[in-house]
């Protein structure tokens, strides 16, 4: 109720003098240093802009790397990290159509997610980077779960459908299966596409991976990964969904079935050197996926965002939020990301 009161107060203030209103943001002022809470002021809204009261921002490993200057696309400090957000529309510019004050939205920005108020351009609606959620009452919405959809499930959906050409009955191996993207891939492959799923993760994290649909678990620290895969899938696996990379990826390529598909998503263990001759002998393919509004063909991300959001609203997928951390403790979240202590998703709550 207190949150609703602050929201109504903010709306009243916006109707009077926006320039005097301040909000909190978590700012990266120096790479590899703790984020700093700062006050920012709301600027007048442009005709083509949408103002959102951010309720939650999902943390991703890429966000953690960005605050360390280690992500592929570097953002120079000072900046506010965080891209995946969910909230409620506070204001719409006069040229904006399709949204009204009070609408619940989920979105994907380049940065600026970890702040209490976010202003975004209306063209994000056309890209699918901003999605209206069919819920008018904020009391019935789980903003933390909404802020866990677009990156993890969007990446998994595009990887499995556009790149791996997944079909019912496939055997799918997912590395990093206890992480956000990995767990999403496990759930989609198992529950939506009815595939046999092998999850690779530490044994101590295996319970949740099984709960999300994995039929088998392989501890990636095992010295006999290929043998374990062969005992589960004697003819090899149809799809490897790899979010880890590293030298272990070579064994996974060798474990592909004939005409298997290897999808490379991330490199937390390093960039693998995949032997081309193995691909030839297996008639296999390796595909990379950089999932985002700026890197996918027009309409693709929008379609994906709508599919994923509707699957969630229909109760067919259910993101695992390990913890919703208040903004005041934002650095606790980044410490947990760095220590690899996360199963599913961490969310910053505002």
CSV table of C-alpha atoms in Angstrom, one decimal:
chain,number,residue,atom,x,y,z
A,1,UNK,CA,0.0,0.0,0.0
A,2,UNK,CA,2.9,2.4,0.7
A,3,UNK,CA,4.2,1.8,-2.8
A,4,UNK,CA,0.8,2.7,-4.2
A,5,UNK,CA,0.7,5.9,-2.1
A,6,UNK,CA,4.1,7.0,-3.4
A,7,UNK,CA,3.0,6.3,-7.0
A,8,UNK,CA,-0.1,8.4,-6.6
A,9,UNK,CA,1.9,11.2,-5.0
A,10,UNK,CA,4.3,11.1,-8.0
A,11,UNK,CA,1.5,11.3,-10.5
A,12,UNK,CA,0.1,14.4,-8.7
A,13,UNK,CA,3.6,16.0,-8.7
A,14,UNK,CA,4.0,15.3,-12.4
A,15,UNK,CA,0.8,17.2,-13.1
A,16,UNK,CA,2.3,20.3,-11.5
A,17,UNK,CA,6.1,20.6,-11.8
A,18,UNK,CA,8.0,17.7,-13.2
A,19,UNK,CA,11.4,19.5,-13.1
A,20,UNK,CA,11.3,19.6,-9.3
A,21,UNK,CA,10.7,15.9,-8.8
A,22,UNK,CA,13.7,13.7,-7.9
A,23,UNK,CA,14.1,10.0,-7.9
A,24,UNK,CA,16.9,7.6,-6.9
A,25,UNK,CA,19.2,5.7,-9.2
A,26,UNK,CA,22.1,3.3,-8.7
A,27,UNK,CA,25.0,4.8,-10.6
A,28,UNK,CA,28.2,3.1,-11.7
A,29,UNK,CA,30.7,5.9,-11.1
A,30,UNK,CA,33.8,3.8,-11.6
A,31,UNK,CA,34.3,0.3,-13.0
A,32,UNK,CA,34.7,-2.5,-10.4
A,33,UNK,CA,33.6,-0.2,-7.6
A,34,UNK,CA,30.3,-0.4,-5.6
A,35,UNK,CA,27.3,1.4,-7.2
A,36,UNK,CA,26.3,4.7,-5.6
A,37,UNK,CA,22.7,5.8,-4.9
A,38,UNK,CA,22.2,9.3,-6.4
A,39,UNK,CA,19.2,11.6,-6.8
A,40,UNK,CA,18.2,12.5,-10.3
A,41,UNK,CA,15.6,15.0,-11.5
A,42,UNK,CA,12.7,14.3,-13.9
A,43,UNK,CA,13.0,16.3,-17.1
A,44,UNK,CA,10.0,17.5,-19.1
A,45,UNK,CA,8.5,14.7,-21.2
A,46,UNK,CA,8.9,14.9,-25.0
A,47,UNK,CA,5.9,14.3,-27.2
A,48,UNK,CA,7.4,10.9,-28.3
A,49,UNK,CA,8.4,9.6,-24.9
A,50,UNK,CA,6.9,7.4,-22.2
A,51,UNK,CA,7.6,7.7,-18.5
A,52,UNK,CA,7.6,4.6,-16.4
A,53,UNK,CA,7.6,4.1,-12.6
A,54,UNK,CA,10.1,1.2,-12.4
A,55,UNK,CA,8.9,-1.5,-9.9
A,56,UNK,CA,11.7,-4.1,-10.6
A,57,UNK,CA,14.8,-4.5,-12.6
A,58,UNK,CA,16.3,-7.9,-13.4
A,59,UNK,CA,20.0,-8.5,-13.0
A,60,UNK,CA,21.8,-10.4,-15.7
A,61,UNK,CA,25.4,-11.4,-15.9
A,62,UNK,CA,26.0,-9.0,-18.7
A,63,UNK,CA,24.9,-6.2,-16.4
A,64,UNK,CA,27.4,-7.3,-13.8
A,65,UNK,CA,30.2,-7.4,-16.5
A,66,UNK,CA,29.2,-3.9,-17.7
A,67,UNK,CA,29.9,-2.5,-14.2
A,68,UNK,CA,33.3,-3.9,-14.4
A,69,UNK,CA,34.1,-2.8,-17.9
A,70,UNK,CA,34.3,-6.4,-19.1
A,71,UNK,CA,31.3,-6.6,-21.3
A,72,UNK,CA,31.6,-6.8,-25.1
A,73,UNK,CA,29.9,-3.5,-25.5
A,74,UNK,CA,31.6,-1.1,-23.0
A,75,UNK,CA,29.7,1.8,-21.3
A,76,UNK,CA,31.9,4.5,-19.8
A,77,UNK,CA,31.1,5.6,-16.3
A,78,UNK,CA,29.1,7.3,-15.0
A,79,UNK,CA,26.0,5.4,-16.0
A,80,UNK,CA,23.1,3.6,-14.4
A,81,UNK,CA,23.3,-0.2,-15.2
A,82,UNK,CA,20.3,-2.5,-15.8
A,83,UNK,CA,18.3,-3.1,-18.9
A,84,UNK,CA,15.4,-5.4,-18.0
A,85,UNK,CA,12.6,-3.6,-16.2
A,86,UNK,CA,8.9,-3.8,-15.3
A,87,UNK,CA,6.7,-1.1,-14.0
A,88,UNK,CA,3.7,1.2,-14.5
A,89,UNK,CA,3.2,4.0,-17.0
A,90,UNK,CA,3.3,7.4,-15.3
A,91,UNK,CA,3.1,9.7,-18.3
A,92,UNK,CA,2.8,9.4,-22.1
A,93,UNK,CA,3.7,12.1,-24.6
A,94,UNK,CA,1.0,13.5,-26.8
A,95,UNK,CA,2.2,11.7,-29.9
A,96,UNK,CA,2.3,8.2,-28.2
A,97,UNK,CA,-0.5,5.8,-29.0
A,98,UNK,CA,-1.2,2.3,-27.6
A,99,UNK,CA,-0.4,3.1,-24.0
A,100,UNK,CA,-2.2,5.0,-21.2
A,101,UNK,CA,-1.3,6.1,-17.7
A,102,UNK,CA,-1.6,3.2,-15.3
A,103,UNK,CA,-0.7,0.5,-17.9
A,104,UNK,CA,1.6,-2.2,-16.7
A,105,UNK,CA,4.7,-2.7,-19.0
A,106,UNK,CA,7.7,-4.8,-19.2
A,107,UNK,CA,10.7,-3.6,-21.2
A,108,UNK,CA,14.3,-3.8,-22.3
A,109,UNK,CA,16.4,-0.7,-22.4
A,110,UNK,CA,20.1,-0.2,-23.2
A,111,UNK,CA,20.9,1.0,-19.7
A,112,UNK,CA,19.2,3.0,-16.8
A,113,UNK,CA,17.1,0.2,-15.5
A,114,UNK,CA,18.1,0.4,-11.9
A,115,UNK,CA,16.3,3.7,-11.1
A,116,UNK,CA,12.9,4.6,-9.8
A,117,UNK,CA,11.7,6.4,-12.8
A,118,UNK,CA,12.6,5.6,-16.4
A,119,UNK,CA,11.9,7.6,-19.6
A,120,UNK,CA,11.9,5.7,-22.9
A,121,UNK,CA,11.1,6.5,-26.5
A,122,UNK,CA,7.8,5.3,-27.9
A,123,UNK,CA,9.5,3.4,-30.8
A,124,UNK,CA,10.4,0.8,-28.2
A,125,UNK,CA,6.8,-0.4,-28.6
A,126,UNK,CA,7.3,-1.1,-32.3
A,127,UNK,CA,10.6,-3.0,-31.6
A,128,UNK,CA,9.1,-5.1,-28.8
A,129,UNK,CA,11.4,-3.6,-26.3
A,130,UNK,CA,8.4,-2.3,-24.4
A,131,UNK,CA,5.4,-4.6,-24.0
A,132,UNK,CA,2.0,-3.7,-22.5
A,133,UNK,CA,0.9,-6.4,-20.1
A,134,UNK,CA,-2.8,-7.2,-20.0
A,135,UNK,CA,-3.3,-6.3,-16.3
A,136,UNK,CA,-4.9,-3.1,-15.1
A,137,UNK,CA,-4.4,-3.7,-11.4
A,138,UNK,CA,-0.9,-3.3,-10.1
A,139,UNK,CA,-1.9,-5.4,-7.1
A,140,UNK,CA,-2.3,-8.5,-9.3
A,141,UNK,CA,1.0,-8.2,-11.0
A,142,UNK,CA,4.3,-9.9,-9.9
A,143,UNK,CA,6.7,-7.2,-11.1
A,144,UNK,CA,9.8,-9.3,-10.1
A,145,UNK,CA,8.8,-12.1,-12.4
A,146,UNK,CA,7.9,-9.7,-15.2
A,147,UNK,CA,11.4,-8.3,-14.9
A,148,UNK,CA,12.8,-11.8,-15.4
A,149,UNK,CA,11.2,-12.5,-18.8
A,150,UNK,CA,12.6,-10.7,-21.8
A,151,UNK,CA,16.4,-11.3,-21.5
A,152,UNK,CA,16.4,-14.9,-20.2
A,153,UNK,CA,13.3,-16.3,-21.8
A,154,UNK,CA,13.6,-14.2,-24.9
A,155,UNK,CA,17.2,-15.4,-25.5
A,156,UNK,CA,16.2,-19.0,-24.8
A,157,UNK,CA,13.2,-18.8,-27.1
A,158,UNK,CA,15.1,-17.3,-30.0
A,159,UNK,CA,18.0,-19.7,-29.5
A,160,UNK,CA,15.8,-22.8,-29.4
A,161,UNK,CA,13.4,-21.8,-32.2
A,162,UNK,CA,15.3,-19.6,-34.7
A,163,UNK,CA,18.7,-21.2,-34.4
A,164,UNK,CA,18.2,-24.7,-33.1
A,165,UNK,CA,15.0,-25.4,-34.9
A,166,UNK,CA,13.7,-27.3,-31.9
A,167,UNK,CA,11.0,-29.9,-32.3
A,168,UNK,CA,9.1,-32.2,-30.1
A,169,UNK,CA,11.1,-35.2,-29.0
A,170,UNK,CA,14.6,-33.7,-29.4
A,171,UNK,CA,17.2,-34.3,-26.8
A,172,UNK,CA,18.5,-30.9,-25.6
A,173,UNK,CA,21.5,-30.4,-23.4
A,174,UNK,CA,21.7,-27.1,-21.6
A,175,UNK,CA,24.9,-25.8,-19.9
A,176,UNK,CA,24.8,-23.4,-17.1
A,177,UNK,CA,21.3,-24.8,-16.5
A,178,UNK,CA,20.9,-23.3,-13.0
A,179,UNK,CA,21.4,-19.7,-14.3
A,180,UNK,CA,18.8,-17.4,-15.6
A,181,UNK,CA,19.1,-18.1,-19.4
A,182,UNK,CA,19.9,-21.8,-18.8
A,183,UNK,CA,16.9,-22.4,-16.5
A,184,UNK,CA,14.6,-20.6,-19.0
A,185,UNK,CA,16.0,-22.9,-21.8
A,186,UNK,CA,15.3,-26.0,-19.6
A,187,UNK,CA,11.8,-24.9,-18.9
A,188,UNK,CA,10.9,-24.0,-22.5
A,189,UNK,CA,12.5,-27.2,-24.0
A,190,UNK,CA,10.8,-29.4,-21.5
A,191,UNK,CA,7.4,-27.9,-20.9
A,192,UNK,CA,6.6,-26.1,-24.1
A,193,UNK,CA,8.4,-28.3,-26.7
A,194,UNK,CA,8.2,-31.6,-24.9
A,195,UNK,CA,11.9,-32.5,-25.3
A,196,UNK,CA,14.2,-34.7,-23.2
A,197,UNK,CA,16.4,-32.3,-21.3
A,198,UNK,CA,19.9,-32.8,-19.9
A,199,UNK,CA,20.9,-30.0,-17.5
A,200,UNK,CA,24.6,-29.3,-16.7
A,201,UNK,CA,25.1,-27.6,-13.4
A,202,UNK,CA,26.6,-28.2,-10.0
A,203,UNK,CA,25.0,-31.1,-8.1
A,204,UNK,CA,24.0,-28.7,-5.2
A,205,UNK,CA,22.0,-26.6,-7.7
A,206,UNK,CA,20.4,-29.6,-9.4
A,207,UNK,CA,17.0,-29.7,-7.5
A,208,UNK,CA,15.7,-26.5,-9.1
A,209,UNK,CA,16.9,-27.6,-12.5
A,210,UNK,CA,15.0,-30.8,-12.2
A,211,UNK,CA,11.9,-28.9,-11.0
A,212,UNK,CA,12.0,-26.9,-14.2
A,213,UNK,CA,11.9,-30.0,-16.3
A,214,UNK,CA,15.4,-31.5,-16.6
A,215,UNK,CA,15.2,-35.3,-17.0
A,216,UNK,CA,18.9,-35.7,-16.3
A,217,UNK,CA,21.6,-33.8,-14.5
A,218,UNK,CA,25.4,-33.8,-15.3
A,219,UNK,CA,27.7,-32.1,-12.9
A,220,UNK,CA,30.0,-30.1,-15.2
A,221,UNK,CA,33.0,-30.9,-12.9
A,222,UNK,CA,32.7,-34.5,-13.9
A,223,UNK,CA,35.7,-36.0,-15.6
A,224,UNK,CA,33.6,-38.2,-17.8
A,225,UNK,CA,31.1,-35.8,-19.3
A,226,UNK,CA,31.1,-37.5,-22.8
A,227,UNK,CA,30.5,-40.9,-21.3
A,228,UNK,CA,27.7,-39.6,-19.1
A,229,UNK,CA,26.0,-38.0,-22.1
A,230,UNK,CA,26.4,-41.2,-24.2
A,231,UNK,CA,24.8,-43.2,-21.4
A,232,UNK,CA,21.8,-40.9,-21.6
A,233,UNK,CA,21.7,-40.3,-25.4
A,234,UNK,CA,23.6,-43.1,-27.1
A,235,UNK,CA,23.1,-41.5,-30.6
A,236,UNK,CA,24.1,-38.1,-29.3
A,237,UNK,CA,22.1,-35.0,-28.4
A,238,UNK,CA,20.2,-33.1,-31.0
A,239,UNK,CA,20.8,-29.6,-29.5
A,240,UNK,CA,23.4,-28.2,-27.2
A,241,UNK,CA,22.4,-24.8,-25.8
A,242,UNK,CA,25.6,-23.5,-24.4
A,243,UNK,CA,25.8,-20.4,-22.2
A,244,UNK,CA,29.2,-21.3,-20.7
A,245,UNK,CA,31.7,-21.8,-23.5
A,246,UNK,CA,35.2,-22.8,-22.4
A,247,UNK,CA,37.2,-25.9,-23.4
A,248,UNK,CA,34.4,-28.1,-22.2
A,249,UNK,CA,32.4,-27.0,-25.3
A,250,UNK,CA,34.6,-29.2,-27.5
A,251,UNK,CA,33.4,-32.4,-25.7
A,252,UNK,CA,29.8,-31.2,-26.2
A,253,UNK,CA,30.3,-30.7,-29.9
A,254,UNK,CA,31.7,-34.3,-30.1
A,255,UNK,CA,28.5,-35.4,-28.3
A,256,UNK,CA,26.2,-34.0,-30.9
A,257,UNK,CA,24.0,-36.4,-32.9
A,258,UNK,CA,24.3,-36.5,-36.7
A,259,UNK,CA,23.0,-33.1,-38.0
A,260,UNK,CA,23.0,-31.8,-34.4
A,261,UNK,CA,22.8,-28.1,-33.6
A,262,UNK,CA,25.2,-26.3,-31.3
A,263,UNK,CA,24.0,-22.9,-30.1
A,264,UNK,CA,26.6,-20.6,-28.5
A,265,UNK,CA,25.1,-17.9,-26.2
A,266,UNK,CA,27.9,-16.9,-23.8
A,267,UNK,CA,31.4,-17.4,-22.5
A,268,UNK,CA,31.6,-17.3,-18.8
A,269,UNK,CA,34.3,-20.0,-19.0
A,270,UNK,CA,36.0,-18.5,-22.0
A,271,UNK,CA,35.7,-18.6,-25.8
A,272,UNK,CA,36.0,-22.1,-27.1
A,273,UNK,CA,38.0,-23.2,-30.2
A,274,UNK,CA,35.6,-25.6,-31.9
A,275,UNK,CA,37.2,-28.0,-34.3
A,276,UNK,CA,35.6,-27.7,-37.8
A,277,UNK,CA,36.4,-31.3,-38.8
A,278,UNK,CA,34.0,-32.6,-36.1
A,279,UNK,CA,31.2,-30.5,-37.5
A,280,UNK,CA,31.9,-31.9,-41.0
A,281,UNK,CA,31.9,-35.5,-39.8
A,282,UNK,CA,28.6,-35.0,-38.0
A,283,UNK,CA,27.1,-32.7,-40.6
A,284,UNK,CA,26.5,-30.5,-37.6
A,285,UNK,CA,26.0,-26.7,-37.3
A,286,UNK,CA,27.2,-24.1,-34.9
A,287,UNK,CA,25.1,-20.9,-34.5
A,288,UNK,CA,25.6,-17.9,-32.5
A,289,UNK,CA,22.9,-15.8,-31.0
A,290,UNK,CA,23.1,-12.2,-29.9
A,291,UNK,CA,19.6,-11.6,-28.8
A,292,UNK,CA,18.4,-8.0,-28.7
A,293,UNK,CA,16.2,-5.4,-30.3
A,294,UNK,CA,19.1,-3.9,-32.3
A,295,UNK,CA,20.5,-7.3,-33.5
A,296,UNK,CA,17.5,-9.2,-34.7
A,297,UNK,CA,15.5,-8.7,-37.9
A,298,UNK,CA,12.5,-6.2,-37.6
A,299,UNK,CA,9.6,-7.8,-35.9
A,300,UNK,CA,11.4,-10.8,-34.5
A,301,UNK,CA,12.1,-9.5,-31.1
A,302,UNK,CA,8.6,-8.0,-30.8
A,303,UNK,CA,7.1,-11.4,-31.7
A,304,UNK,CA,9.3,-13.1,-29.2
A,305,UNK,CA,8.5,-10.6,-26.4
A,306,UNK,CA,4.8,-11.1,-27.0
A,307,UNK,CA,5.1,-14.9,-27.0
A,308,UNK,CA,7.1,-15.0,-23.8
A,309,UNK,CA,4.9,-12.5,-22.0
A,310,UNK,CA,1.7,-14.4,-23.0
A,311,UNK,CA,3.2,-17.8,-22.0
A,312,UNK,CA,3.9,-16.2,-18.5
A,313,UNK,CA,0.4,-14.7,-18.3
A,314,UNK,CA,-1.1,-18.1,-19.3
A,315,UNK,CA,0.8,-19.8,-16.5
A,316,UNK,CA,2.9,-22.0,-18.9
A,317,UNK,CA,6.2,-20.6,-17.7
A,318,UNK,CA,7.2,-19.4,-14.3
A,319,UNK,CA,10.5,-17.6,-13.9
A,320,UNK,CA,12.5,-18.4,-10.7
A,321,UNK,CA,13.3,-15.3,-8.7
A,322,UNK,CA,15.8,-16.2,-6.1
A,323,UNK,CA,15.5,-12.9,-4.4
A,324,UNK,CA,14.0,-9.5,-4.9
A,325,UNK,CA,16.5,-7.1,-3.4
A,326,UNK,CA,15.6,-3.6,-2.3
A,327,UNK,CA,17.3,-0.7,-4.1
A,328,UNK,CA,19.1,0.2,-0.9
A,329,UNK,CA,21.0,-3.1,-1.1
A,330,UNK,CA,21.7,-3.1,-4.8
A,331,UNK,CA,25.4,-3.9,-4.3
A,332,UNK,CA,24.4,-7.1,-2.4
A,333,UNK,CA,22.9,-8.3,-5.7
A,334,UNK,CA,26.0,-7.6,-7.7
A,335,UNK,CA,28.2,-9.3,-5.2
A,336,UNK,CA,26.0,-12.4,-5.5
A,337,UNK,CA,26.3,-12.3,-9.2
A,338,UNK,CA,30.0,-12.1,-9.1
A,339,UNK,CA,30.2,-15.0,-6.6
A,340,UNK,CA,28.0,-17.2,-8.9
A,341,UNK,CA,25.6,-17.7,-6.0
A,342,UNK,CA,22.5,-17.2,-8.1
A,343,UNK,CA,19.9,-19.9,-9.1
A,344,UNK,CA,17.5,-18.3,-11.6
A,345,UNK,CA,17.2,-14.6,-11.3
A,346,UNK,CA,18.1,-11.7,-9.0
A,347,UNK,CA,15.8,-8.7,-9.2
A,348,UNK,CA,16.3,-5.2,-7.8
A,349,UNK,CA,13.0,-4.0,-6.3
A,350,UNK,CA,12.0,-0.3,-6.2
